[in-house]
CSV table of C-alpha atoms in Angstrom, one decimal:
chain,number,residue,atom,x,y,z
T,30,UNK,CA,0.0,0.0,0.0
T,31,UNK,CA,1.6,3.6,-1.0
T,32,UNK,CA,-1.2,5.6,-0.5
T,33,UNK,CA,-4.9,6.2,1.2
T,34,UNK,CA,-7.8,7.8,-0.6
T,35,UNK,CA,-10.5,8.7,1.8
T,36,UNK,CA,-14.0,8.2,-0.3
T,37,UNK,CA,-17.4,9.4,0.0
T,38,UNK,CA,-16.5,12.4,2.8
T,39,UNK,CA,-19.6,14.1,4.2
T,40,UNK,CA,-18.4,17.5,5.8
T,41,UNK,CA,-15.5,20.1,5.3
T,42,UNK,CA,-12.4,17.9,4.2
T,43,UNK,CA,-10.6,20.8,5.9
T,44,UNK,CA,-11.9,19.8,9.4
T,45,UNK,CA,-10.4,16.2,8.6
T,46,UNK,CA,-6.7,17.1,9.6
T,47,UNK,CA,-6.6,15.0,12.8
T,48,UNK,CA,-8.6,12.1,11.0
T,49,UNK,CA,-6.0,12.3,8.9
T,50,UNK,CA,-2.6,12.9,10.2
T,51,UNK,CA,-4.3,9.5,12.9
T,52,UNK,CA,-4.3,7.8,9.3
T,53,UNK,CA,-1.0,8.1,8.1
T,54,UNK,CA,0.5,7.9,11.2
T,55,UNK,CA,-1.2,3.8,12.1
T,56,UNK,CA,-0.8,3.0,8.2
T,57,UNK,CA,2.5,4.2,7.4
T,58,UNK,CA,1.4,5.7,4.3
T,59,UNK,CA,0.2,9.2,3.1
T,60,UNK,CA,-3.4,10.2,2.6
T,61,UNK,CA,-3.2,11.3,-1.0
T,62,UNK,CA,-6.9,13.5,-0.5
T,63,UNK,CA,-10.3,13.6,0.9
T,64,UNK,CA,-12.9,13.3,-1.6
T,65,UNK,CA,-16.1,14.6,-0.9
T,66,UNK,CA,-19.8,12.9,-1.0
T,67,UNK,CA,-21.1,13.7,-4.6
T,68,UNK,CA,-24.4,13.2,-6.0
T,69,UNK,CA,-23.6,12.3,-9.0
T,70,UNK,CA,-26.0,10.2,-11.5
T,71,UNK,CA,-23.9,7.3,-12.3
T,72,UNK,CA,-25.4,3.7,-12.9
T,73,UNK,CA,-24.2,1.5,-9.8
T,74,UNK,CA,-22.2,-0.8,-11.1
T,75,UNK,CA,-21.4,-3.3,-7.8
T,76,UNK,CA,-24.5,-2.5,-5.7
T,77,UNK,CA,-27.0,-5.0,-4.2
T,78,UNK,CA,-30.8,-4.7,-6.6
T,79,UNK,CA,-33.0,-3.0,-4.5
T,80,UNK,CA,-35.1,0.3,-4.4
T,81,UNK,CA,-31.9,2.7,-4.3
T,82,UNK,CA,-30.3,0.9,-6.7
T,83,UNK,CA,-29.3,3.3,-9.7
T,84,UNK,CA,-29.8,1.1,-13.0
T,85,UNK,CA,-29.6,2.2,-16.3
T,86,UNK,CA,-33.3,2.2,-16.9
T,87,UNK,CA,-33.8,4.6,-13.8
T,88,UNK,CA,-30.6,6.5,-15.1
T,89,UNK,CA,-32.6,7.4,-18.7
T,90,UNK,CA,-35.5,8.9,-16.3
T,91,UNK,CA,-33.1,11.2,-15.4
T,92,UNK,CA,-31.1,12.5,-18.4
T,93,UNK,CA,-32.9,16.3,-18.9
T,94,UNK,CA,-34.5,17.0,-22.0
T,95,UNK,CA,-32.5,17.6,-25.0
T,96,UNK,CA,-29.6,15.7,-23.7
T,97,UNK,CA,-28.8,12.4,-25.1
T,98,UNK,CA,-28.2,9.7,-22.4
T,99,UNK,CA,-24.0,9.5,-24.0
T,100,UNK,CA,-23.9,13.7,-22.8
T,101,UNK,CA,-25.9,13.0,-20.0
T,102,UNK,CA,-22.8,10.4,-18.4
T,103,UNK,CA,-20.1,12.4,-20.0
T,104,UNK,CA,-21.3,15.9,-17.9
T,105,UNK,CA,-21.7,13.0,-14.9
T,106,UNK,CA,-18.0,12.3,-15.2
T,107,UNK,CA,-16.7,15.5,-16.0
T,108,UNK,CA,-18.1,16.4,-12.5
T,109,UNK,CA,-16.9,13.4,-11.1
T,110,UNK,CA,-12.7,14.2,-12.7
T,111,UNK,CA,-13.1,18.5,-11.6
T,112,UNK,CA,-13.8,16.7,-8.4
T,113,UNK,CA,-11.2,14.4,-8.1
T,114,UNK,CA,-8.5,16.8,-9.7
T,115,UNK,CA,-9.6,19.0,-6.9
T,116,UNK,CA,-8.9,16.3,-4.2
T,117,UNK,CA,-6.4,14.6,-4.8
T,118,UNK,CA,-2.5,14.9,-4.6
T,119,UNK,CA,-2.4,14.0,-8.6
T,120,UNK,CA,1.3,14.6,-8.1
T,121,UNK,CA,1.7,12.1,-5.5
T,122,UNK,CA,-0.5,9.6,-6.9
T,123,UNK,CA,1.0,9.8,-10.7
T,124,UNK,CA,4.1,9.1,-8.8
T,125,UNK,CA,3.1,6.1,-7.3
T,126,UNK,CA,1.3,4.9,-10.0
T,127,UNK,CA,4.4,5.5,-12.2
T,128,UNK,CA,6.4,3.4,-9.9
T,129,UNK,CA,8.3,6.1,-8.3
T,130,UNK,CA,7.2,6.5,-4.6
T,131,UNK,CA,8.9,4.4,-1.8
C-alpha cells in the first residue's frame, strides 16, 4: 500500500486534519486526498438490486430533455474528474502509479 484515498467524505475535508494525520500515522502511508460525497447520476455498477439501486433504466428517467443519455454520463464524469483533480495529490498519486514513490 503507497497511499490512502478517503471516499465518500460528508463535511468540510478541511476539518479532517486529525482524521488524517491519525491515518498516516497507524498505516505508514500518506493520505493522498479527501474526496467529498457527490451526488452524481452514475449507474451503480457493484451494488445489491433493491429500491436505491441506480440502473440504467432509472438513469434514462433522469437525463434532462434535449440531452442524449452518452452527454448525460459524460457531464456526470466530468463532474466526477473536476472533483477528483480537486482532491487529490495528482502529483503524489501519478508518482506512485508511475512506480516512483517508496
Amino acid at each position: 500500500m503507497k497511499g490512502l484515498i478517503v471516499n465518500d467524505f460528508y463535511g468540510d475535508a478541511a476539518s479532517f486534519g486529525e482524521g488524517r494525520r491519525m491515518m498516516e500515522e497507524v498505516c505508514g502511508v500518506p493520505v493522498l486526498g479527501v474526496v467529498p460525497h457527490l451526488e452524481l447520476r452514475l449507474e451503480d455498477e457493484d451494488a445489491l438490486p433493491g429500491a436505491a439501486t441506480l440502473t440504467r433504466d432509472a438513469l434514462a428517467a433522469l437525463v434532462p430533455e434535449g440531452m442524449s443519455a452518452e452527454d448525460f454520463q459524460a457531464a456526470q464524469f466530468d463532474l466526477l474528474a473536476d472533483e477528483l483533480e480537486k482532491s487529490l495529490d495528482t502529483d503524489a498519486l501519478m508518482a506512485i502509479l508511475e512506480g516512483g514513490a517508496e
